[in-house]
Structure formats: structure tokens, C-alpha cells
mmCIF file with all atom_site columns, C-alpha atoms and ligand atoms in Angstrom:
data_model
loop_
_atom_site.group_PDB
_atom_site.id
_atom_site.type_symbol
_atom_site.label_atom_id
_atom_site.label_alt_id
_atom_site.label_comp_id
_atom_site.label_asym_id
_atom_site.label_entity_id
_atom_site.label_seq_id
_atom_site.pdbx_PDB_ins_code
_atom_site.Cartn_x
_atom_site.Cartn_y
_atom_site.Cartn_z
_atom_site.occupancy
_atom_site.B_iso_or_equiv
_atom_site.pdbx_formal_charge
_atom_site.auth_seq_id
_atom_site.auth_comp_id
_atom_site.auth_asym_id
_atom_site.auth_atom_id
_atom_site.pdbx_PDB_model_num
ATOM   1   C  CA  . MET A 1 1   ? -54.002 -153.653 7.624   1.00 0.00 ? 1   MET A CA  1
ATOM   2   C  CA  . PHE A 1 2   ? -55.215 -151.620 4.440   1.00 0.00 ? 2   PHE A CA  1
ATOM   3   C  CA  . ALA A 1 3   ? -58.438 -152.563 3.288   1.00 0.00 ? 3   ALA A CA  1
ATOM   4   C  CA  . ILE A 1 4   ? -59.645 -151.490 -0.118  1.00 0.00 ? 4   ILE A CA  1
ATOM   5   C  CA  . ASP A 1 5   ? -63.318 -151.124 0.937   1.00 0.00 ? 5   ASP A CA  1
ATOM   6   C  CA  . GLN A 1 6   ? -62.396 -148.785 3.756   1.00 0.00 ? 6   GLN A CA  1
ATOM   7   C  CA  . PHE A 1 7   ? -59.919 -146.833 1.450   1.00 0.00 ? 7   PHE A CA  1
ATOM   8   C  CA  . VAL A 1 8   ? -62.932 -146.384 -1.055  1.00 0.00 ? 8   VAL A CA  1
ATOM   9   C  CA  . ALA A 1 9   ? -65.291 -145.265 1.673   1.00 0.00 ? 9   ALA A CA  1
ATOM   10  C  CA  . ASP A 1 10  ? -62.827 -142.816 2.958   1.00 0.00 ? 10  ASP A CA  1
ATOM   11  C  CA  . CYS A 1 11  ? -62.078 -141.329 -0.456  1.00 0.00 ? 11  CYS A CA  1
ATOM   12  C  CA  . ARG A 1 12  ? -65.956 -141.179 -1.212  1.00 0.00 ? 12  ARG A CA  1
ATOM   13  C  CA  . ALA A 1 13  ? -66.517 -139.300 2.388   1.00 0.00 ? 13  ALA A CA  1
ATOM   14  C  CA  . ALA A 1 14  ? -63.640 -136.921 1.462   1.00 0.00 ? 14  ALA A CA  1
ATOM   15  C  CA  . LEU A 1 15  ? -65.056 -136.244 -1.968  1.00 0.00 ? 15  LEU A CA  1
ATOM   16  C  CA  . ALA A 1 16  ? -68.508 -135.686 -0.403  1.00 0.00 ? 16  ALA A CA  1
ATOM   17  C  CA  . ALA A 1 17  ? -67.190 -133.104 2.019   1.00 0.00 ? 17  ALA A CA  1
ATOM   18  C  CA  . ASP A 1 18  ? -64.895 -131.521 -0.499  1.00 0.00 ? 18  ASP A CA  1
ATOM   19  C  CA  . ARG A 1 19  ? -65.100 -131.741 -4.491  1.00 0.00 ? 19  ARG A CA  1
ATOM   20  C  CA  . SER A 1 20  ? -61.361 -130.892 -4.950  1.00 0.00 ? 20  SER A CA  1
ATOM   21  C  CA  . HIS A 1 21  ? -58.470 -133.089 -4.275  1.00 0.00 ? 21  HIS A CA  1
ATOM   22  C  CA  . LYS A 1 22  ? -57.799 -131.531 -0.935  1.00 0.00 ? 22  LYS A CA  1
ATOM   23  C  CA  . LEU A 1 23  ? -59.298 -134.243 1.426   1.00 0.00 ? 23  LEU A CA  1
ATOM   24  C  CA  . VAL A 1 24  ? -58.704 -136.986 -0.743  1.00 0.00 ? 24  VAL A CA  1
ATOM   25  C  CA  . ARG A 1 25  ? -54.938 -136.200 -0.764  1.00 0.00 ? 25  ARG A CA  1
ATOM   26  C  CA  . GLU A 1 26  ? -55.027 -136.643 3.104   1.00 0.00 ? 26  GLU A CA  1
ATOM   27  C  CA  . VAL A 1 27  ? -56.579 -139.876 2.639   1.00 0.00 ? 27  VAL A CA  1
ATOM   28  C  CA  . VAL A 1 28  ? -53.962 -141.115 0.325   1.00 0.00 ? 28  VAL A CA  1
ATOM   29  C  CA  . ALA A 1 29  ? -51.155 -139.606 2.295   1.00 0.00 ? 29  ALA A CA  1
ATOM   30  C  CA  . GLU A 1 30  ? -52.475 -141.458 5.430   1.00 0.00 ? 30  GLU A CA  1
ATOM   31  C  CA  . ALA A 1 31  ? -52.724 -144.670 3.398   1.00 0.00 ? 31  ALA A CA  1
ATOM   32  C  CA  . VAL A 1 32  ? -48.965 -144.320 2.153   1.00 0.00 ? 32  VAL A CA  1
ATOM   33  C  CA  . SER A 1 33  ? -47.711 -143.457 5.378   1.00 0.00 ? 33  SER A CA  1
ATOM   34  C  CA  . ASP A 1 34  ? -47.831 -147.109 6.163   1.00 0.00 ? 34  ASP A CA  1
ATOM   35  C  CA  . SER A 1 35  ? -46.502 -148.771 2.957   1.00 0.00 ? 35  SER A CA  1
ATOM   36  C  CA  . PRO A 1 36  ? -46.039 -152.234 4.858   1.00 0.00 ? 36  PRO A CA  1
ATOM   37  C  CA  . SER A 1 37  ? -49.848 -152.276 5.642   1.00 0.00 ? 37  SER A CA  1
ATOM   38  C  CA  . LEU A 1 38  ? -50.763 -151.343 2.028   1.00 0.00 ? 38  LEU A CA  1
ATOM   39  C  CA  . LEU A 1 39  ? -48.395 -153.959 0.436   1.00 0.00 ? 39  LEU A CA  1
ATOM   40  C  CA  . LYS A 1 40  ? -50.191 -156.524 2.574   1.00 0.00 ? 40  LYS A CA  1
ATOM   41  C  CA  . GLY A 1 41  ? -53.724 -155.323 1.661   1.00 0.00 ? 41  GLY A CA  1
ATOM   42  C  CA  . LEU A 1 42  ? -53.030 -154.984 -2.012  1.00 0.00 ? 42  LEU A CA  1
ATOM   43  C  CA  . GLY A 1 43  ? -50.554 -157.936 -2.368  1.00 0.00 ? 43  GLY A CA  1
ATOM   44  C  CA  . GLU A 1 44  ? -47.094 -157.570 -3.210  1.00 0.00 ? 44  GLU A CA  1
ATOM   45  C  CA  . PRO A 1 45  ? -46.710 -156.331 -6.771  1.00 0.00 ? 45  PRO A CA  1
ATOM   46  C  CA  . HIS A 1 46  ? -45.751 -159.258 -9.348  1.00 0.00 ? 46  HIS A CA  1
ATOM   47  C  CA  . GLY A 1 47  ? -45.876 -157.545 -12.606 1.00 0.00 ? 47  GLY A CA  1
ATOM   48  C  CA  . SER A 1 48  ? -46.819 -154.129 -14.210 1.00 0.00 ? 48  SER A CA  1
ATOM   49  C  CA  . GLY A 1 49  ? -50.467 -153.281 -14.823 1.00 0.00 ? 49  GLY A CA  1
ATOM   50  C  CA  . ILE A 1 50  ? -53.317 -150.837 -14.219 1.00 0.00 ? 50  ILE A CA  1
ATOM   51  C  CA  . HIS A 1 51  ? -55.569 -152.524 -11.598 1.00 0.00 ? 51  HIS A CA  1
ATOM   52  C  CA  . LYS A 1 52  ? -58.966 -150.938 -11.149 1.00 0.00 ? 52  LYS A CA  1
ATOM   53  C  CA  . LEU A 1 53  ? -59.809 -150.619 -7.256  1.00 0.00 ? 53  LEU A CA  1
ATOM   54  C  CA  . TYR A 1 54  ? -62.844 -148.417 -7.807  1.00 0.00 ? 54  TYR A CA  1
ATOM   55  C  CA  . HIS A 1 55  ? -64.651 -146.680 -10.847 1.00 0.00 ? 55  HIS A CA  1
ATOM   56  C  CA  . ALA A 1 56  ? -67.465 -144.364 -10.753 1.00 0.00 ? 56  ALA A CA  1
ATOM   57  C  CA  . ALA A 1 57  ? -68.234 -141.306 -12.863 1.00 0.00 ? 57  ALA A CA  1
ATOM   58  C  CA  . ASP A 1 58  ? -66.943 -138.963 -10.334 1.00 0.00 ? 58  ASP A CA  1
ATOM   59  C  CA  . LEU A 1 59  ? -64.031 -140.938 -8.979  1.00 0.00 ? 59  LEU A CA  1
ATOM   60  C  CA  . THR A 1 60  ? -61.533 -143.644 -10.037 1.00 0.00 ? 60  THR A CA  1
ATOM   61  C  CA  . ILE A 1 61  ? -59.015 -145.496 -7.904  1.00 0.00 ? 61  ILE A CA  1
ATOM   62  C  CA  . LEU A 1 62  ? -56.188 -147.501 -9.477  1.00 0.00 ? 62  LEU A CA  1
ATOM   63  C  CA  . ASN A 1 63  ? -53.384 -149.380 -8.119  1.00 0.00 ? 63  ASN A CA  1
ATOM   64  C  CA  . VAL A 1 64  ? -50.710 -148.618 -10.760 1.00 0.00 ? 64  VAL A CA  1
ATOM   65  C  CA  . ILE A 1 65  ? -47.703 -150.960 -10.910 1.00 0.00 ? 65  ILE A CA  1
ATOM   66  C  CA  . TRP A 1 66  ? -45.140 -149.552 -13.167 1.00 0.00 ? 66  TRP A CA  1
ATOM   67  C  CA  . ALA A 1 67  ? -42.354 -152.010 -14.832 1.00 0.00 ? 67  ALA A CA  1
ATOM   68  C  CA  . PRO A 1 68  ? -38.651 -151.297 -14.345 1.00 0.00 ? 68  PRO A CA  1
ATOM   69  C  CA  . HIS A 1 69  ? -37.572 -148.238 -16.384 1.00 0.00 ? 69  HIS A CA  1
ATOM   70  C  CA  . MET A 1 70  ? -40.894 -148.001 -17.924 1.00 0.00 ? 70  MET A CA  1
ATOM   71  C  CA  . THR A 1 71  ? -41.997 -144.644 -19.432 1.00 0.00 ? 71  THR A CA  1
ATOM   72  C  CA  . ILE A 1 72  ? -45.232 -143.215 -20.466 1.00 0.00 ? 72  ILE A CA  1
ATOM   73  C  CA  . MET A 1 73  ? -45.768 -140.561 -22.896 1.00 0.00 ? 73  MET A CA  1
ATOM   74  C  CA  . PRO A 1 74  ? -47.159 -137.084 -22.072 1.00 0.00 ? 74  PRO A CA  1
ATOM   75  C  CA  . HIS A 1 75  ? -50.778 -137.180 -21.266 1.00 0.00 ? 75  HIS A CA  1
ATOM   76  C  CA  . ASN A 1 76  ? -53.403 -135.224 -19.449 1.00 0.00 ? 76  ASN A CA  1
ATOM   77  C  CA  . HIS A 1 77  ? -56.412 -136.266 -17.326 1.00 0.00 ? 77  HIS A CA  1
ATOM   78  C  CA  . GLN A 1 78  ? -58.927 -133.372 -17.764 1.00 0.00 ? 78  GLN A CA  1
ATOM   79  C  CA  . MET A 1 79  ? -59.677 -133.947 -13.841 1.00 0.00 ? 79  MET A CA  1
ATOM   80  C  CA  . TRP A 1 80  ? -57.645 -133.685 -10.695 1.00 0.00 ? 80  TRP A CA  1
ATOM   81  C  CA  . ALA A 1 81  ? -55.486 -136.585 -9.397  1.00 0.00 ? 81  ALA A CA  1
ATOM   82  C  CA  . VAL A 1 82  ? -53.432 -137.583 -6.433  1.00 0.00 ? 82  VAL A CA  1
ATOM   83  C  CA  . ILE A 1 83  ? -50.528 -139.966 -6.810  1.00 0.00 ? 83  ILE A CA  1
ATOM   84  C  CA  . GLY A 1 84  ? -49.553 -141.747 -3.542  1.00 0.00 ? 84  GLY A CA  1
ATOM   85  C  CA  . ILE A 1 85  ? -46.375 -143.974 -3.923  1.00 0.00 ? 85  ILE A CA  1
ATOM   86  C  CA  . TYR A 1 86  ? -46.036 -147.049 -1.683  1.00 0.00 ? 86  TYR A CA  1
ATOM   87  C  CA  . THR A 1 87  ? -42.851 -148.826 -3.033  1.00 0.00 ? 87  THR A CA  1
ATOM   88  C  CA  . GLY A 1 88  ? -40.274 -147.667 -5.654  1.00 0.00 ? 88  GLY A CA  1
ATOM   89  C  CA  . ARG A 1 89  ? -40.232 -144.199 -7.347  1.00 0.00 ? 89  ARG A CA  1
ATOM   90  C  CA  . GLU A 1 90  ? -41.812 -142.220 -10.158 1.00 0.00 ? 90  GLU A CA  1
ATOM   91  C  CA  . ASP A 1 91  ? -40.204 -139.276 -11.965 1.00 0.00 ? 91  ASP A CA  1
ATOM   92  C  CA  . ASN A 1 92  ? -42.900 -136.926 -13.365 1.00 0.00 ? 92  ASN A CA  1
ATOM   93  C  CA  . ILE A 1 93  ? -41.928 -134.423 -16.121 1.00 0.00 ? 93  ILE A CA  1
ATOM   94  C  CA  . PHE A 1 94  ? -44.587 -131.664 -16.436 1.00 0.00 ? 94  PHE A CA  1
ATOM   95  C  CA  . TRP A 1 95  ? -45.293 -130.325 -20.098 1.00 0.00 ? 95  TRP A CA  1
ATOM   96  C  CA  . ARG A 1 96  ? -47.102 -127.115 -21.179 1.00 0.00 ? 96  ARG A CA  1
ATOM   97  C  CA  . ARG A 1 97  ? -48.686 -126.315 -24.656 1.00 0.00 ? 97  ARG A CA  1
ATOM   98  C  CA  . ILE A 1 98  ? -46.312 -124.049 -26.765 1.00 0.00 ? 98  ILE A CA  1
ATOM   99  C  CA  . PRO A 1 99  ? -48.371 -121.183 -27.689 1.00 0.00 ? 99  PRO A CA  1
ATOM   100 C  CA  . GLY A 1 100 ? -49.392 -121.442 -31.289 1.00 0.00 ? 100 GLY A CA  1
ATOM   101 C  CA  . GLY A 1 101 ? -47.268 -124.735 -31.572 1.00 0.00 ? 101 GLY A CA  1
ATOM   102 C  CA  . ARG A 1 102 ? -47.845 -126.991 -34.556 1.00 0.00 ? 102 ARG A CA  1
ATOM   103 C  CA  . GLY A 1 103 ? -50.116 -129.994 -34.062 1.00 0.00 ? 103 GLY A CA  1
ATOM   104 C  CA  . GLY A 1 104 ? -50.644 -128.824 -30.117 1.00 0.00 ? 104 GLY A CA  1
ATOM   105 C  CA  . ARG A 1 105 ? -47.009 -129.484 -29.428 1.00 0.00 ? 105 ARG A CA  1
ATOM   106 C  CA  . VAL A 1 106 ? -45.633 -129.253 -25.797 1.00 0.00 ? 106 VAL A CA  1
ATOM   107 C  CA  . GLU A 1 107 ? -42.502 -128.388 -24.228 1.00 0.00 ? 107 GLU A CA  1
ATOM   108 C  CA  . ALA A 1 108 ? -41.180 -129.537 -20.830 1.00 0.00 ? 108 ALA A CA  1
ATOM   109 C  CA  . ALA A 1 109 ? -42.007 -127.188 -17.872 1.00 0.00 ? 109 ALA A CA  1
ATOM   110 C  CA  . GLY A 1 110 ? -40.886 -128.809 -14.778 1.00 0.00 ? 110 GLY A CA  1
ATOM   111 C  CA  . ALA A 1 111 ? -40.269 -132.129 -13.013 1.00 0.00 ? 111 ALA A CA  1
ATOM   112 C  CA  . LYS A 1 112 ? -40.996 -133.747 -9.698  1.00 0.00 ? 112 LYS A CA  1
ATOM   113 C  CA  . ALA A 1 113 ? -39.579 -136.907 -8.280  1.00 0.00 ? 113 ALA A CA  1
ATOM   114 C  CA  . LEU A 1 114 ? -41.767 -138.951 -6.262  1.00 0.00 ? 114 LEU A CA  1
ATOM   115 C  CA  . SER A 1 115 ? -40.794 -141.615 -3.599  1.00 0.00 ? 115 SER A CA  1
ATOM   116 C  CA  . ALA A 1 116 ? -42.631 -144.075 -1.118  1.00 0.00 ? 116 ALA A CA  1
ATOM   117 C  CA  . ARG A 1 117 ? -44.805 -142.088 1.256   1.00 0.00 ? 117 ARG A CA  1
ATOM   118 C  CA  . ASP A 1 118 ? -45.242 -139.225 -1.427  1.00 0.00 ? 118 ASP A CA  1
ATOM   119 C  CA  . ALA A 1 119 ? -49.032 -138.065 -2.004  1.00 0.00 ? 119 ALA A CA  1
ATOM   120 C  CA  . GLU A 1 120 ? -48.812 -135.462 -4.773  1.00 0.00 ? 120 GLU A CA  1
ATOM   121 C  CA  . PRO A 1 121 ? -51.850 -133.679 -6.228  1.00 0.00 ? 121 PRO A CA  1
ATOM   122 C  CA  . LEU A 1 122 ? -51.986 -132.986 -9.834  1.00 0.00 ? 122 LEU A CA  1
ATOM   123 C  CA  . GLY A 1 123 ? -54.536 -130.171 -10.995 1.00 0.00 ? 123 GLY A CA  1
ATOM   124 C  CA  . GLY A 1 124 ? -56.984 -130.797 -13.705 1.00 0.00 ? 124 GLY A CA  1
ATOM   125 C  CA  . ASN A 1 125 ? -54.955 -129.020 -16.438 1.00 0.00 ? 125 ASN A CA  1
ATOM   126 C  CA  . ILE A 1 126 ? -51.725 -130.947 -15.588 1.00 0.00 ? 126 ILE A CA  1
ATOM   127 C  CA  . ILE A 1 127 ? -49.904 -132.634 -18.829 1.00 0.00 ? 127 ILE A CA  1
ATOM   128 C  CA  . HIS A 1 128 ? -47.332 -135.111 -17.372 1.00 0.00 ? 128 HIS A CA  1
ATOM   129 C  CA  . SER A 1 129 ? -45.311 -138.152 -18.485 1.00 0.00 ? 129 SER A CA  1
ATOM   130 C  CA  . VAL A 1 130 ? -44.049 -140.676 -16.003 1.00 0.00 ? 130 VAL A CA  1
ATOM   131 C  CA  . THR A 1 131 ? -40.894 -142.649 -15.655 1.00 0.00 ? 131 THR A CA  1
ATOM   132 C  CA  . ASN A 1 132 ? -40.101 -145.411 -13.316 1.00 0.00 ? 132 ASN A CA  1
ATOM   133 C  CA  . PRO A 1 133 ? -36.225 -144.894 -12.923 1.00 0.00 ? 133 PRO A CA  1
ATOM   134 C  CA  . ILE A 1 134 ? -35.557 -147.982 -10.814 1.00 0.00 ? 134 ILE A CA  1
ATOM   135 C  CA  . PRO A 1 135 ? -34.707 -151.538 -11.906 1.00 0.00 ? 135 PRO A CA  1
ATOM   136 C  CA  . ARG A 1 136 ? -37.719 -152.740 -9.926  1.00 0.00 ? 136 ARG A CA  1
ATOM   137 C  CA  . LEU A 1 137 ? -41.471 -152.517 -9.869  1.00 0.00 ? 137 LEU A CA  1
ATOM   138 C  CA  . THR A 1 138 ? -42.897 -149.349 -8.513  1.00 0.00 ? 138 THR A CA  1
ATOM   139 C  CA  . GLY A 1 139 ? -46.488 -149.478 -6.936  1.00 0.00 ? 139 GLY A CA  1
ATOM   140 C  CA  . ALA A 1 140 ? -48.749 -146.384 -6.653  1.00 0.00 ? 140 ALA A CA  1
ATOM   141 C  CA  . ILE A 1 141 ? -52.390 -145.538 -5.735  1.00 0.00 ? 141 ILE A CA  1
ATOM   142 C  CA  . HIS A 1 142 ? -53.593 -143.131 -8.384  1.00 0.00 ? 142 HIS A CA  1
ATOM   143 C  CA  . VAL A 1 143 ? -57.056 -141.409 -7.471  1.00 0.00 ? 143 VAL A CA  1
ATOM   144 C  CA  . TYR A 1 144 ? -58.752 -139.458 -9.971  1.00 0.00 ? 144 TYR A CA  1
ATOM   145 C  CA  . GLY A 1 145 ? -61.668 -136.820 -9.519  1.00 0.00 ? 145 GLY A CA  1
ATOM   146 C  CA  . GLY A 1 146 ? -63.762 -138.343 -12.429 1.00 0.00 ? 146 GLY A CA  1
ATOM   147 C  CA  . ASP A 1 147 ? -64.000 -141.221 -14.893 1.00 0.00 ? 147 ASP A CA  1
ATOM   148 C  CA  . PHE A 1 148 ? -60.500 -142.175 -15.872 1.00 0.00 ? 148 PHE A CA  1
ATOM   149 C  CA  . PHE A 1 149 ? -61.637 -144.565 -18.441 1.00 0.00 ? 149 PHE A CA  1
ATOM   150 C  CA  . GLY A 1 150 ? -64.429 -142.495 -19.864 1.00 0.00 ? 150 GLY A CA  1
ATOM   151 C  CA  . ALA A 1 151 ? -63.176 -138.977 -20.244 1.00 0.00 ? 151 ALA A CA  1
ATOM   152 C  CA  . GLU A 1 152 ? -62.143 -137.318 -23.583 1.00 0.00 ? 152 GLU A CA  1
ATOM   153 C  CA  . ARG A 1 153 ? -58.449 -136.262 -23.355 1.00 0.00 ? 153 ARG A CA  1
ATOM   154 C  CA  . SER A 1 154 ? -55.075 -136.084 -24.944 1.00 0.00 ? 154 SER A CA  1
ATOM   155 C  CA  . GLU A 1 155 ? -51.823 -137.749 -25.191 1.00 0.00 ? 155 GLU A CA  1
ATOM   156 C  CA  . TRP A 1 156 ? -48.592 -136.408 -27.058 1.00 0.00 ? 156 TRP A CA  1
ATOM   157 C  CA  . ASP A 1 157 ? -46.435 -138.482 -29.376 1.00 0.00 ? 157 ASP A CA  1
ATOM   158 C  CA  . PRO A 1 158 ? -43.208 -138.978 -27.405 1.00 0.00 ? 158 PRO A CA  1
ATOM   159 C  CA  . GLU A 1 159 ? -41.179 -138.297 -30.522 1.00 0.00 ? 159 GLU A CA  1
ATOM   160 C  CA  . SER A 1 160 ? -42.848 -135.520 -32.216 1.00 0.00 ? 160 SER A CA  1
ATOM   161 C  CA  . LEU A 1 161 ? -44.593 -134.134 -28.853 1.00 0.00 ? 161 LEU A CA  1
ATOM   162 C  CA  . GLU A 1 162 ? -47.620 -133.411 -31.011 1.00 0.00 ? 162 GLU A CA  1
ATOM   163 C  CA  . GLU A 1 163 ? -51.205 -133.943 -29.569 1.00 0.00 ? 163 GLU A CA  1
ATOM   164 C  CA  . GLY A 1 164 ? -53.354 -136.802 -30.288 1.00 0.00 ? 164 GLY A CA  1
ATOM   165 C  CA  . ARG A 1 165 ? -56.494 -138.301 -28.697 1.00 0.00 ? 165 ARG A CA  1
ATOM   166 C  CA  . TYR A 1 166 ? -55.858 -140.316 -25.700 1.00 0.00 ? 166 TYR A CA  1
ATOM   167 C  CA  . ASP A 1 167 ? -56.408 -143.930 -26.147 1.00 0.00 ? 167 ASP A CA  1
ATOM   168 C  CA  . VAL A 1 168 ? -56.762 -145.845 -22.537 1.00 0.00 ? 168 VAL A CA  1
ATOM   169 C  CA  . ALA A 1 169 ? -56.700 -149.241 -24.350 1.00 0.00 ? 169 ALA A CA  1
ATOM   170 C  CA  . LYS A 1 170 ? -53.143 -148.373 -25.870 1.00 0.00 ? 170 LYS A CA  1
ATOM   171 C  CA  . THR A 1 171 ? -52.133 -147.337 -22.351 1.00 0.00 ? 171 THR A CA  1
ATOM   172 C  CA  . ILE A 1 172 ? -53.338 -150.752 -20.677 1.00 0.00 ? 172 ILE A CA  1
ATOM   173 C  CA  . ARG A 1 173 ? -51.349 -152.448 -23.522 1.00 0.00 ? 173 ARG A CA  1
ATOM   174 C  CA  . MET A 1 174 ? -48.263 -150.494 -22.840 1.00 0.00 ? 174 MET A CA  1
ATOM   175 C  CA  . PHE A 1 175 ? -48.480 -151.886 -19.393 1.00 0.00 ? 175 PHE A CA  1
ATOM   176 C  CA  . GLU A 1 176 ? -48.913 -155.482 -20.628 1.00 0.00 ? 176 GLU A CA  1
ATOM   177 C  CA  . GLU A 1 177 ? -46.016 -155.307 -23.077 1.00 0.00 ? 177 GLU A CA  1
ATOM   178 C  CA  . ALA A 1 178 ? -43.772 -153.880 -20.376 1.00 0.00 ? 178 ALA A CA  1
ATOM   179 C  CA  . ASN A 1 179 ? -44.746 -156.690 -18.098 1.00 0.00 ? 179 ASN A CA  1
ATOM   180 C  CA  . ALA A 1 180 ? -43.988 -159.302 -20.825 1.00 0.00 ? 180 ALA A CA  1
ATOM   181 C  CA  . LEU A 1 181 ? -40.664 -157.670 -21.487 1.00 0.00 ? 181 LEU A CA  1
ATOM   182 C  CA  . CYS A 1 182 ? -39.634 -157.841 -17.603 1.00 0.00 ? 182 CYS A CA  1
ATOM   183 C  CA  . ARG A 1 183 ? -40.589 -161.448 -17.478 1.00 0.00 ? 183 ARG A CA  1
ATOM   184 C  CA  . VAL A 1 184 ? -38.188 -162.273 -20.415 1.00 0.00 ? 184 VAL A CA  1
ATOM   185 C  CA  . ALA A 1 185 ? -35.483 -160.247 -18.722 1.00 0.00 ? 185 ALA A CA  1
HETATM 186 FE FE1 . FE2 B 2 .   ? -51.340 -139.525 -15.556 1.00 0.00 ? 201 FE2 B FE1 1
#
């Protein structure tokens, strides 16, 4: 069965051997290749939320549960990431800054549909937004090569697409609100 402590130790060892996402991606790919084991180890998701599995200055590991049809605005991380899906789907839109754009505006540059057993690396400069396109919860392991909660970074207003300061508390609140909504539904 998937064990969080062992997974953290494997990610730490991978990071010690290579500071890039390369070896960590292999650890995540291995974990999500056996989603029944992961579901048993982490518990069947019951509501949306960002659950911290590990947090250090050079590595953050989250269990992210997306509410049905939930979307989060474009944001960057300023560190590499690996997203491993173990149940459901994530649609990622990738964005790029418009050269000389007013207010740091972005435009869509690409997209990637992620499904269970996918382990997708994201470069440190990536700007993405994420949608759960299905009517049930999506569960994903997100591993970041840095301090996800402390790093200074940006988010983009979903309507104006203008740049602002990333607010991690707001993101956590969005997951809580989405959770309340799906309880009512
Ligand atoms: Fe992200």
C-alpha cells in the first residue's frame, strides 16, 4: 500500500540525486501507476481541499482534491512542479505574458489534458490555470521543488487576465468554498 512517509523519503532521495524534477517525476509516475494503492494510502477523497503531506524550503508535497467542475485562475509557481493524477481529470491551460501587455496580461498558449496515471512535469516559469472538467472529485499529488506556501509569485485575474500578487490564503479559501458548494448540491 502507498505510504506517505516512504513517498516523502523517495522524493527527498530523488531531489538529493538531481535538483531538477526529473527523478521526482519518476517517483510520482510510479505512485500514480497504482491508483488503488494510492487511494487506500491517502484515503478516498470526500471533499475538495489542499492537503499538505510534506513542506520544506526545497520541497512541498500536496494532495490536491478538486471539486467537480472547479476552475482555478492562471498562476505561476516560480519553481518546478510535478502533477500526478490518481483519480479523475485535470485540464491545464498554459498561458504566456503578452510582450508589453497592459498590467502584465497573459494570453493562452497551449493546453494539456491530464488523466489518472499521468505524471506531468511543469517548468519553473510555467503559468497555468486548472479545471476539473468532470462531475466528481479529482485527486492529484502535486510536488513542488521549493516552498509552495512561502514563495513570492503571481496570479492573474480570471476576467481581466491582469497580473496580481499570488495569495495562497485565497487559493485555500477557493477550495473550501467549492467544497461547501458541492455539499449543498
Ligand atoms: Fe499550479
